[in-house]
CSV table of C-alpha atoms in Angstrom, one decimal:
chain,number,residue,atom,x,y,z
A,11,UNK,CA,0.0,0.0,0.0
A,12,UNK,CA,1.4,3.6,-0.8
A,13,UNK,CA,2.9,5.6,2.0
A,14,UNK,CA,1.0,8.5,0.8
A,15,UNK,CA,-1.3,10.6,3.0
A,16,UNK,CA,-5.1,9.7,1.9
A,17,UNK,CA,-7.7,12.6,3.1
A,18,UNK,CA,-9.6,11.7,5.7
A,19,UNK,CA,-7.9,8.3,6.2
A,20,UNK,CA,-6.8,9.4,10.0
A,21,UNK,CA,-5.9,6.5,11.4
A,22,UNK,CA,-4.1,5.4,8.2
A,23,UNK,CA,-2.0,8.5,7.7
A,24,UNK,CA,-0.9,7.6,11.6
A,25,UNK,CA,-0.1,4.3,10.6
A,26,UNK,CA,1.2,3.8,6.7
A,27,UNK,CA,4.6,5.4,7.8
A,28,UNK,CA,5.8,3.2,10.3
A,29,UNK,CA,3.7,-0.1,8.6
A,30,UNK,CA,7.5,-2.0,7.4
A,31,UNK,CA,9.1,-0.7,11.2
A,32,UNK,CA,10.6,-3.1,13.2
A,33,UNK,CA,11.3,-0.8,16.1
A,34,UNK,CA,9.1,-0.7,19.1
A,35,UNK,CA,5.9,1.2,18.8
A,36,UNK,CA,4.2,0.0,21.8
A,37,UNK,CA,5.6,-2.4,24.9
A,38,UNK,CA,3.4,-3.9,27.3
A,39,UNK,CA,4.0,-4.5,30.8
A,40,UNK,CA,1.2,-6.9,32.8
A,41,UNK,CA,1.4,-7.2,36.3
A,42,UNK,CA,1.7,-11.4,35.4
A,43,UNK,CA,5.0,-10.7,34.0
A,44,UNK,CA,3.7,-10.2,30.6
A,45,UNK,CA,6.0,-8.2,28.1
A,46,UNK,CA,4.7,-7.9,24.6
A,47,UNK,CA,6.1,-5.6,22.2
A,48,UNK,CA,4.5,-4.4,19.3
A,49,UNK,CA,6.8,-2.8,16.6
A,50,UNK,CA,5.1,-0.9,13.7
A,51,UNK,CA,4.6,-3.3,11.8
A,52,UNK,CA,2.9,-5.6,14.1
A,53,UNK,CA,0.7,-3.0,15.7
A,54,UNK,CA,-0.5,-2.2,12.6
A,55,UNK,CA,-1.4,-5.7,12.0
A,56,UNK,CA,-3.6,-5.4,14.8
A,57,UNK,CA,-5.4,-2.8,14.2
A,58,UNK,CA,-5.8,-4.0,10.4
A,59,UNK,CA,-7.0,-7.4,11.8
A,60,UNK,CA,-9.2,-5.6,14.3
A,61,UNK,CA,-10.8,-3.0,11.8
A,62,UNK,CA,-11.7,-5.8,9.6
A,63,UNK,CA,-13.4,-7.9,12.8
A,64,UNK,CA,-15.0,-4.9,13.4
A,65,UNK,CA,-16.3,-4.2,10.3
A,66,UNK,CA,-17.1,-7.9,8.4
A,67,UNK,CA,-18.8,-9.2,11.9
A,68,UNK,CA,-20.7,-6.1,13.1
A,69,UNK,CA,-20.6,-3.8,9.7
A,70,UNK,CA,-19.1,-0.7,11.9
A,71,UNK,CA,-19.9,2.3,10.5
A,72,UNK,CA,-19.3,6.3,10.5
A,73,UNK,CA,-20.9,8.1,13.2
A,74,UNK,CA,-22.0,4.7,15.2
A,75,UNK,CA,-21.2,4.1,19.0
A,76,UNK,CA,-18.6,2.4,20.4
A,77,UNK,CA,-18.3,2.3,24.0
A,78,UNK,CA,-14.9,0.9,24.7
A,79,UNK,CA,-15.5,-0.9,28.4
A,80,UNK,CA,-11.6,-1.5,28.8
A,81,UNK,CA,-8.7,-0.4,30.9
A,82,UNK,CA,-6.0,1.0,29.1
A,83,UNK,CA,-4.2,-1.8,27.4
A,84,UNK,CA,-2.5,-2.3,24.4
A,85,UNK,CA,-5.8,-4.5,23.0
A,86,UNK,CA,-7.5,-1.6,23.8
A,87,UNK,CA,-5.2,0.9,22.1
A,88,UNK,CA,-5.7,-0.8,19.3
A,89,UNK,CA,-9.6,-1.5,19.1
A,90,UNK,CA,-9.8,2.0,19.3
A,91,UNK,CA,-7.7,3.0,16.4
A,92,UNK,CA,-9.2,0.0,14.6
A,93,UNK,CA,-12.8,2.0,15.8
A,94,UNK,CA,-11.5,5.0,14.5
A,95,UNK,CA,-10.3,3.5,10.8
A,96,UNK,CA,-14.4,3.4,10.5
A,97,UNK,CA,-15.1,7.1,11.9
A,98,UNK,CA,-17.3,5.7,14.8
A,99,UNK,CA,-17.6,7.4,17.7
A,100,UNK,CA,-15.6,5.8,21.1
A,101,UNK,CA,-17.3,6.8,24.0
A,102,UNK,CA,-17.0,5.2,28.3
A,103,UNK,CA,-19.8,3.4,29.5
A,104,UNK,CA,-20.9,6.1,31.7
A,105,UNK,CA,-21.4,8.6,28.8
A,106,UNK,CA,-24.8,9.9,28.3
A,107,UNK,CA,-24.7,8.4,24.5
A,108,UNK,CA,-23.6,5.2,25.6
A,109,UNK,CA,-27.0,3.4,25.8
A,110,UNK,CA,-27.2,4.6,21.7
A,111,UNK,CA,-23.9,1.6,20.9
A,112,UNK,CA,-24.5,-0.4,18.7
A,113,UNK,CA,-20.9,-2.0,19.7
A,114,UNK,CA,-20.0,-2.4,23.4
A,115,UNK,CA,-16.0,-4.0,23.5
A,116,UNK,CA,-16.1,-5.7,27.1
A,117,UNK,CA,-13.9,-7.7,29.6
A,118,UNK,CA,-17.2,-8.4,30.9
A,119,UNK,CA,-19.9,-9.3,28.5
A,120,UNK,CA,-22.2,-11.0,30.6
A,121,UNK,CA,-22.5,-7.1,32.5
A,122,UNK,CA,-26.2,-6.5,33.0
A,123,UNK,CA,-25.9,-3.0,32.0
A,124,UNK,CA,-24.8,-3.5,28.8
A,125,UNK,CA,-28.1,-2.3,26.9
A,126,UNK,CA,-29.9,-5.3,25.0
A,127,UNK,CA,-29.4,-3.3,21.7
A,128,UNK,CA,-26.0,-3.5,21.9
A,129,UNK,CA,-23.8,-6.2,19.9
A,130,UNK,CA,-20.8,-7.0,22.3
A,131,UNK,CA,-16.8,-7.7,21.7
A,132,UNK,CA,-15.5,-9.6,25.0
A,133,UNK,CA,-12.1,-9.4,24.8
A,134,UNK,CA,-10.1,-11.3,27.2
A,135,UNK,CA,-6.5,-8.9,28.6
A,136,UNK,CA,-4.7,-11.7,29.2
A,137,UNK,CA,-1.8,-11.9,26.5
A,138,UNK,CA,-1.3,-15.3,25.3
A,139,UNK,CA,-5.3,-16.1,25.5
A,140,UNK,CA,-6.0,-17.7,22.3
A,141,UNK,CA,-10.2,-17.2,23.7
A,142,UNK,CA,-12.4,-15.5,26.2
A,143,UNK,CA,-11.4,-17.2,30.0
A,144,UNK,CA,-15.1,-16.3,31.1
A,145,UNK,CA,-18.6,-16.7,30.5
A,146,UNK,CA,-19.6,-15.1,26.7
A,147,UNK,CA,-23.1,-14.9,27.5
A,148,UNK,CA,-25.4,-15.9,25.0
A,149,UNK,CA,-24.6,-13.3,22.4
A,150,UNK,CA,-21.0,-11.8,22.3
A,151,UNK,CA,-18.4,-12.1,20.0
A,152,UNK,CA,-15.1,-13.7,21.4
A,153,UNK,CA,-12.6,-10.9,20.1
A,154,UNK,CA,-9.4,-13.5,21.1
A,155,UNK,CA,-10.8,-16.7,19.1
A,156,UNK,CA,-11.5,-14.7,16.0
A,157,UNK,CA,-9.1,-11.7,15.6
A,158,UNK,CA,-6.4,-13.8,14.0
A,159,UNK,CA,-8.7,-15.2,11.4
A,160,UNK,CA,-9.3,-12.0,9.7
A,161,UNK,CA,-7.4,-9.9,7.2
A,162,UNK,CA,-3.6,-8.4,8.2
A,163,UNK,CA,-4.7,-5.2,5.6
A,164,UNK,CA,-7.3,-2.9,6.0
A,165,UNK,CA,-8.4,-0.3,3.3
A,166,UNK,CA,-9.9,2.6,4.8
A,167,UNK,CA,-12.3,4.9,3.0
A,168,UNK,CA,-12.0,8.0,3.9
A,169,UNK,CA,-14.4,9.5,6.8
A,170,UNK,CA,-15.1,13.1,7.9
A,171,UNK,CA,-12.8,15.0,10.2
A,172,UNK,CA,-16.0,16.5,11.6
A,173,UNK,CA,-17.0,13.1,12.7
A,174,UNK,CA,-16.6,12.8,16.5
A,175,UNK,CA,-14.0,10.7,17.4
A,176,UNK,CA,-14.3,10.3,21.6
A,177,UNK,CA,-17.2,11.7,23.8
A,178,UNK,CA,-16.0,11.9,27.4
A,179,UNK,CA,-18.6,14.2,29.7
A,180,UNK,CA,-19.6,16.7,27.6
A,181,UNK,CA,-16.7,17.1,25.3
A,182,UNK,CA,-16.6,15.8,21.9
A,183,UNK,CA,-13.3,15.6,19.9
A,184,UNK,CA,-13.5,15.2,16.6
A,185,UNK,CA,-11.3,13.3,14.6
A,186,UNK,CA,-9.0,15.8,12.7
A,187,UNK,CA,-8.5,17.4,16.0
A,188,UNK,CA,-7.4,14.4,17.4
A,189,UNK,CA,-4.9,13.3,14.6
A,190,UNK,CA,-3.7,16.9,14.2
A,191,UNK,CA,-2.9,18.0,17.6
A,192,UNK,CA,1.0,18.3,17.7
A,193,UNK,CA,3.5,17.4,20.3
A,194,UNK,CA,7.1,17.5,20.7
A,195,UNK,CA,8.8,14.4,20.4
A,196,UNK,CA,10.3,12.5,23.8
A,197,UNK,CA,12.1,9.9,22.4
A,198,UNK,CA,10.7,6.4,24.4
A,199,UNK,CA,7.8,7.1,27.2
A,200,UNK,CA,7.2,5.1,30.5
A,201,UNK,CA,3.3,5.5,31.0
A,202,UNK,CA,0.9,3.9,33.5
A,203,UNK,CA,-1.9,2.2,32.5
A,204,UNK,CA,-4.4,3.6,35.2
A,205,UNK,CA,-5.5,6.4,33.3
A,206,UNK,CA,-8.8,5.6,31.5
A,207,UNK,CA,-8.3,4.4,28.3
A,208,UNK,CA,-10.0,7.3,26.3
A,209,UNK,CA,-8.3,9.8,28.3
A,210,UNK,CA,-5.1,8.0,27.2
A,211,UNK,CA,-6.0,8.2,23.4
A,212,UNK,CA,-4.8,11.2,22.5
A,213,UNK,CA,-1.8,11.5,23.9
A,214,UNK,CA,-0.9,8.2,22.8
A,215,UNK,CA,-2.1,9.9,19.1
A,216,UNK,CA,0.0,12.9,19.4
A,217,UNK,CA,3.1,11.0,20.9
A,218,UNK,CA,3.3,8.3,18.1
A,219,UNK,CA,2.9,11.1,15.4
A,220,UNK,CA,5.8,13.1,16.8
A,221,UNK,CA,7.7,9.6,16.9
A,222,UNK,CA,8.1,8.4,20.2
A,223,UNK,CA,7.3,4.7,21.6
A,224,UNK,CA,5.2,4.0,24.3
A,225,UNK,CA,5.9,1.7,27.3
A,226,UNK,CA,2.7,1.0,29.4
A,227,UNK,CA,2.8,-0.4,32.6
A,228,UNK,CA,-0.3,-2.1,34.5
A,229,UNK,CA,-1.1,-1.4,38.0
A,230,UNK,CA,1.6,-3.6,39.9
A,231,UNK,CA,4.5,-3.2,37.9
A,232,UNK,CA,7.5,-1.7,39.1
A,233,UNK,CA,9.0,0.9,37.2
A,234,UNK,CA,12.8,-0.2,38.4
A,235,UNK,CA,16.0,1.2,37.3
A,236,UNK,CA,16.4,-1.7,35.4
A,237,UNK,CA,13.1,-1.5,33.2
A,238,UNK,CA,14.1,1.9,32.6
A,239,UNK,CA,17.4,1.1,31.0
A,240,UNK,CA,16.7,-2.0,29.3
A,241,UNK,CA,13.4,0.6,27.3
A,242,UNK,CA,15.7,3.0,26.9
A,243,UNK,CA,13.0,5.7,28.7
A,244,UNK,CA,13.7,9.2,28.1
A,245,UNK,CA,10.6,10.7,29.8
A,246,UNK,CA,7.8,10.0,31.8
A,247,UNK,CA,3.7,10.5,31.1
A,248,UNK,CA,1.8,12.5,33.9
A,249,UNK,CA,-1.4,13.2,33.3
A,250,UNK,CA,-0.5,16.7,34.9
A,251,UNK,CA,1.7,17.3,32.1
């Protein structure tokens, strides 16, 4: 696929660059001892794989709902890029809009809150889980059986930059805000994963466009002297910041 920029292809103009990269784009830290990292080219792969889930199993569309009901995690990073390749709109479960998705992405899919309109994604953190540990329910999809059936390219159409991209509260972001805010690059950051995964999004955005890789770190996990230097960190994410 050309490298060139495609209007309104945001998540692709992110992407395309980096797509033959085998440096580290994203590392994961779980508080199991997990480490998976994710060069450009195999994030991409994701998100491709993800996009086409999303769109050949529940026909995602511009301007739909998608509440993303995950902490921040690298599978959840990239569901919502793969979200994003289709101009829906990621909003929390708490969001006023969220009993509107027609897509709730879930660690818990049995969750009686989950509005019966709703298709559901359960998606199982765990990193070497070839399926969901837990109990589908009767109707969800099983994100970790099926993601590695589908397609490792995705061709985007293009979508509107108008389109809101995340709703948190009562802010709406739209999408070429979100792809175009700059930042200066850092070289690689140490982040923790507490932060909720949609407030995490953009920053992630911005970083990766100036650059930079991301290490995350789940709740647990040390950030010791020797983590640091075996990453290679050059600066730290505060939320603050």
């Amino acid at each position: 696929m050309s490298l060139n920029l495609i209007s309104g292809t945001f998540v692709e103009n992110l992407l395309a660059p980096h797509r033959a990269s085998a440096s580290p784009w994203l590392t994961w830290y779980g508080a199991n001892s997990e480490r998976i990292e994710l060069s450009g080219r195999v994030f991409d792969n994701w998100v491709a794989k993800s996009a086409n889930l999303l769109a050949e199993s529940f026909d995602l569309e511009e301007n739909q709902i998608v509440v993303l009901d995950l902490p921040t995690h690298w599978k959840s990073l990239v569901l919502a890029l793969a979200a994003l390749h289709h101009g829906a709109t990621l909003a929390a479960p708490s969001h006023e809009r969220a009993s509107d998705a027609v897509l709730w992405i879930t660690a818990s899919p049995t969750d009686t809150s989950i509005p019966a309109s709703s298709e559901i994604l359960a998606v199982d953190p765990a990193a070497l889980a070839l399926s969901f540990g837990g109990d589908l329910g009767p109707v969800a999809e099983d994100f970790n059986a099926s993601v590695r059936s589908f397609g490792d390219q995705f061709f985007p159409s293009s979508v509107s930059g108008a389109a809101t991209a995340i709703a948190i509260g009562g802010n709406n972001t739209a999408l070429e805000t979100l792809f175009a805010t700059p930042a200066e690059a850092k070289g690689t950051i140490l982040a923790r994963a507490g932060l909720p995964v949609l407030e995490f999004l953009p920053y992630a955005i911005a970083q990766w466009a100036a650059g930079d890789a991301i290490v995350l770190l789940e709740d647990g996990v040390e950030a010791t002297d020797r983590l640091r230097e075996g990453e290679r960190i050059t600066s730290d994410y505060s939320p603050e910041a």
